[in-house]
């Protein structure tokens, strides 16, 4: 699945799932820009790794929740590379807590990063994508959108919002040659899930029919598919990549 000659922008691209997406898209031949929040060492290490392999990659430090940052970064990339073919909205955080005691700050932080960030980058790229009459938008949701996990009302609201948003935008821009899809990962081994993995990895595995946690590369492979020519007739979908977790308790 070659992306040779294509350009991509990935938010939250310095660690975890986003890092694997950046690596996968770059190794498929795309020029890749990514946004990260604060871990400059991780971003620099990724840039150096991919440049050493001969790939064109650039990192931007910014807050996904900032609309001015999104507008500026998209404009800069379009000037530099002539457009953006693939946008992956991956930046996301958790700030879990029962609603009774959840602070307004923790509610807003999750909604602003996870959901408003998707609005910011989608709105910034749709004009250049519409002019180009082509583009692929891939939003990273979560199986938590539909689980009702106690303590994740902010996170579930953000991810459920992403899925509804994805369907609306797919309908709005389909006639301009742009596809818009979401991916809902299950449990993936990243920094985000480190605490819960340490506490309950064996219990979690028993609930997954494929009997393993996902790797960031499992999600990156799904992103590559949705970005590829083979997915040109796929839009408005949520692709679940969870080892079967959402089928119900494993046997
Ligand atoms: P992670 O390991 O914590 O990495 C998060 C990435 O997002 C980092 O690159 C981080 O940058 C960046 N980021 C965080 N806040 C940001 C902000 N405000 N602006 C820009 N970038 C920001 O997370 P992950 O597990 O890879 O998760 C990636 C996505 O997958 C998230 O949307 C998450 O909700 C979703 N997801 C994850 C799982 C899972 O099991 N891990 C399951 C379902 C869905 P810095 O390095 O600078 O902090």
PDB file of C-alpha atoms and ligand atoms in Angstrom, residues 10-21 34-43 60-66 69 89-94 109 112-114 117-118 121 139-144 155 158-159 162 183-194 196-197 213-214 216 219 241, ligand 1:
ATOM      1  CA  UNK A  10      -0.731  13.214  12.315  1.00  0.00           C
ATOM      2  CA  UNK A  11      -1.673  14.825  15.634  1.00  0.00           C
ATOM      3  CA  UNK A  12      -0.179  13.289  18.767  1.00  0.00           C
ATOM      4  CA  UNK A  13       2.512  11.705  16.631  1.00  0.00           C
ATOM      5  CA  UNK A  14       5.462  11.507  19.006  1.00  0.00           C
ATOM      6  CA  UNK A  15       4.549   8.523  21.182  1.00  0.00           C
ATOM      7  CA  UNK A  16       2.353   5.419  21.307  1.00  0.00           C
ATOM      8  CA  UNK A  17      -0.176   4.873  18.545  1.00  0.00           C
ATOM      9  CA  UNK A  18       0.624   8.179  16.840  1.00  0.00           C
ATOM     10  CA  UNK A  19       4.313   7.325  16.624  1.00  0.00           C
ATOM     11  CA  UNK A  20       3.519   4.001  14.920  1.00  0.00           C
ATOM     12  CA  UNK A  21       1.202   5.841  12.507  1.00  0.00           C
ATOM     13  CA  UNK A  34       3.199  15.452  13.105  1.00  0.00           C
ATOM     14  CA  UNK A  35       2.074  17.479  16.091  1.00  0.00           C
ATOM     15  CA  UNK A  36       3.162  16.704  19.633  1.00  0.00           C
ATOM     16  CA  UNK A  37       2.458  18.481  22.893  1.00  0.00           C
ATOM     17  CA  UNK A  38       5.460  18.630  25.197  1.00  0.00           C
ATOM     18  CA  UNK A  39       7.807  15.644  24.893  1.00  0.00           C
ATOM     19  CA  UNK A  40      10.396  17.185  22.582  1.00  0.00           C
ATOM     20  CA  UNK A  41      12.932  14.412  23.239  1.00  0.00           C
ATOM     21  CA  UNK A  42      10.497  11.754  21.966  1.00  0.00           C
ATOM     22  CA  UNK A  43       9.616  13.885  18.932  1.00  0.00           C
ATOM     23  CA  UNK A  60       5.423  20.760  15.320  1.00  0.00           C
ATOM     24  CA  UNK A  61       5.074  21.425  19.037  1.00  0.00           C
ATOM     25  CA  UNK A  62       1.509  22.625  19.649  1.00  0.00           C
ATOM     26  CA  UNK A  63      -1.643  22.018  21.638  1.00  0.00           C
ATOM     27  CA  UNK A  64      -4.241  20.136  19.576  1.00  0.00           C
ATOM     28  CA  UNK A  65      -6.866  22.140  21.455  1.00  0.00           C
ATOM     29  CA  UNK A  66      -5.614  25.393  19.922  1.00  0.00           C
ATOM     30  CA  UNK A  69      -2.101  26.527  16.106  1.00  0.00           C
ATOM     31  CA  UNK A  89      -6.499  13.035  14.360  1.00  0.00           C
ATOM     32  CA  UNK A  90      -4.840  10.910  17.019  1.00  0.00           C
ATOM     33  CA  UNK A  91      -3.953  13.306  19.869  1.00  0.00           C
ATOM     34  CA  UNK A  92      -5.802  12.221  22.974  1.00  0.00           C
ATOM     35  CA  UNK A  93      -5.625  12.194  26.754  1.00  0.00           C
ATOM     36  CA  UNK A  94      -7.451  10.614  29.674  1.00  0.00           C
ATOM     37  CA  UNK A 109      -9.182  19.231  29.227  1.00  0.00           C
ATOM     38  CA  UNK A 112     -10.798  20.260  24.378  1.00  0.00           C
ATOM     39  CA  UNK A 113      -7.941  17.947  23.401  1.00  0.00           C
ATOM     40  CA  UNK A 114      -9.815  14.893  22.144  1.00  0.00           C
ATOM     41  CA  UNK A 117      -8.791  19.052  18.500  1.00  0.00           C
ATOM     42  CA  UNK A 118     -10.573  16.975  15.852  1.00  0.00           C
ATOM     43  CA  UNK A 121      -7.654  20.086  12.383  1.00  0.00           C
ATOM     44  CA  UNK A 139     -10.089  10.092  13.450  1.00  0.00           C
ATOM     45  CA  UNK A 140      -8.893   7.905  16.313  1.00  0.00           C
ATOM     46  CA  UNK A 141     -11.847   7.091  18.562  1.00  0.00           C
ATOM     47  CA  UNK A 142     -11.982   4.275  21.143  1.00  0.00           C
ATOM     48  CA  UNK A 143     -14.130   1.301  22.050  1.00  0.00           C
ATOM     49  CA  UNK A 144     -14.737   3.361  25.226  1.00  0.00           C
ATOM     50  CA  UNK A 155     -13.371  10.414  27.617  1.00  0.00           C
ATOM     51  CA  UNK A 158     -15.184  12.925  23.538  1.00  0.00           C
ATOM     52  CA  UNK A 159     -14.913   9.646  21.623  1.00  0.00           C
ATOM     53  CA  UNK A 162     -15.777  11.968  17.356  1.00  0.00           C
ATOM     54  CA  UNK A 183     -10.867   3.824  14.080  1.00  0.00           C
ATOM     55  CA  UNK A 184     -11.889   2.508  17.486  1.00  0.00           C
ATOM     56  CA  UNK A 185      -8.930   0.779  19.150  1.00  0.00           C
ATOM     57  CA  UNK A 186      -9.364  -1.609  22.049  1.00  0.00           C
ATOM     58  CA  UNK A 187      -6.628  -2.014  24.694  1.00  0.00           C
ATOM     59  CA  UNK A 188      -3.336  -0.983  23.126  1.00  0.00           C
ATOM     60  CA  UNK A 189       0.026  -1.149  24.885  1.00  0.00           C
ATOM     61  CA  UNK A 190       1.078   2.501  25.241  1.00  0.00           C
ATOM     62  CA  UNK A 191       1.921   4.957  28.004  1.00  0.00           C
ATOM     63  CA  UNK A 192      -1.792   5.805  28.242  1.00  0.00           C
ATOM     64  CA  UNK A 193      -2.702   2.293  29.384  1.00  0.00           C
ATOM     65  CA  UNK A 194       0.394   1.607  31.512  1.00  0.00           C
ATOM     66  CA  UNK A 196      -4.314  -0.278  34.002  1.00  0.00           C
ATOM     67  CA  UNK A 197      -2.011  -2.848  32.358  1.00  0.00           C
ATOM     68  CA  UNK A 213      -3.364  -6.561  23.981  1.00  0.00           C
ATOM     69  CA  UNK A 214      -3.020  -4.594  20.768  1.00  0.00           C
ATOM     70  CA  UNK A 216       0.388   0.531  18.213  1.00  0.00           C
ATOM     71  CA  UNK A 219      -3.778   0.563  14.679  1.00  0.00           C
ATOM     72  CA  UNK A 241      -9.526  -2.817  15.969  1.00  0.00           C
TER      73      UNK A 241
HETATM   74  P1  LIG B   1      -0.100   8.231  24.472  1.00  0.00           P
HETATM   75  O1  LIG B   1       0.816   7.086  24.428  1.00  0.00           O
HETATM   76  O2  LIG B   1      -0.397   8.898  25.766  1.00  0.00           O
HETATM   77  O3  LIG B   1       0.413   9.340  23.416  1.00  0.00           O
HETATM   78  C1  LIG B   1      -0.335  10.509  23.258  1.00  0.00           C
HETATM   79  C2  LIG B   1       0.243  11.347  22.138  1.00  0.00           C
HETATM   80  O4  LIG B   1      -0.612  12.500  21.985  1.00  0.00           O
HETATM   81  C3  LIG B   1       1.626  11.876  22.426  1.00  0.00           C
HETATM   82  O5  LIG B   1       2.319  12.025  21.206  1.00  0.00           O
HETATM   83  C4  LIG B   1       1.332  13.258  23.033  1.00  0.00           C
HETATM   84  O6  LIG B   1       2.382  14.221  22.860  1.00  0.00           O
HETATM   85  C5  LIG B   1       0.151  13.688  22.194  1.00  0.00           C
HETATM   86  N1  LIG B   1      -0.692  14.678  22.847  1.00  0.00           N
HETATM   87  C6  LIG B   1      -1.294  14.600  24.056  1.00  0.00           C
HETATM   88  N2  LIG B   1      -1.981  15.730  24.306  1.00  0.00           N
HETATM   89  C7  LIG B   1      -1.786  16.541  23.246  1.00  0.00           C
HETATM   90  C8  LIG B   1      -2.194  17.843  22.904  1.00  0.00           C
HETATM   91  N3  LIG B   1      -2.980  18.568  23.713  1.00  0.00           N
HETATM   92  N4  LIG B   1      -1.804  18.366  21.726  1.00  0.00           N
HETATM   93  C9  LIG B   1      -1.017  17.669  20.871  1.00  0.00           C
HETATM   94  N5  LIG B   1      -0.594  16.425  21.124  1.00  0.00           N
HETATM   95  C10 LIG B   1      -0.976  15.878  22.298  1.00  0.00           C
HETATM   96  O7  LIG B   1      -1.544   7.831  23.884  1.00  0.00           O
HETATM   97  P2  LIG B   1      -1.959   6.587  22.941  1.00  0.00           P
HETATM   98  O8  LIG B   1      -2.318   5.468  23.810  1.00  0.00           O
HETATM   99  O9  LIG B   1      -0.973   6.414  21.863  1.00  0.00           O
HETATM  100  O10 LIG B   1      -3.335   7.142  22.350  1.00  0.00           O
HETATM  101  C11 LIG B   1      -3.415   7.760  21.067  1.00  0.00           C
HETATM  102  C12 LIG B   1      -4.877   7.896  20.687  1.00  0.00           C
HETATM  103  O11 LIG B   1      -5.497   6.608  20.680  1.00  0.00           O
HETATM  104  C13 LIG B   1      -5.689   8.744  21.667  1.00  0.00           C
HETATM  105  O12 LIG B   1      -6.649   9.506  20.946  1.00  0.00           O
HETATM  106  C14 LIG B   1      -6.383   7.709  22.519  1.00  0.00           C
HETATM  107  O13 LIG B   1      -7.580   8.203  23.065  1.00  0.00           O
HETATM  108  C15 LIG B   1      -6.642   6.629  21.494  1.00  0.00           C
HETATM  109  N6  LIG B   1      -6.854   5.311  22.070  1.00  0.00           N
HETATM  110  C16 LIG B   1      -5.874   4.692  22.777  1.00  0.00           C
HETATM  111  C17 LIG B   1      -6.105   3.422  23.307  1.00  0.00           C
HETATM  112  C18 LIG B   1      -5.076   2.655  24.079  1.00  0.00           C
HETATM  113  O14 LIG B   1      -5.402   1.568  24.582  1.00  0.00           O
HETATM  114  N7  LIG B   1      -3.849   3.153  24.213  1.00  0.00           N
HETATM  115  C19 LIG B   1      -7.350   2.822  23.118  1.00  0.00           C
HETATM  116  C20 LIG B   1      -8.319   3.490  22.404  1.00  0.00           C
HETATM  117  C21 LIG B   1      -8.063   4.729  21.874  1.00  0.00           C
HETATM  118  P3  LIG B   1       3.588  14.343  23.974  1.00  0.00           P
HETATM  119  O15 LIG B   1       4.460  13.153  23.754  1.00  0.00           O
HETATM  120  O16 LIG B   1       4.264  15.618  23.663  1.00  0.00           O
HETATM  121  O17 LIG B   1       2.913  14.318  25.314  1.00  0.00           O
END
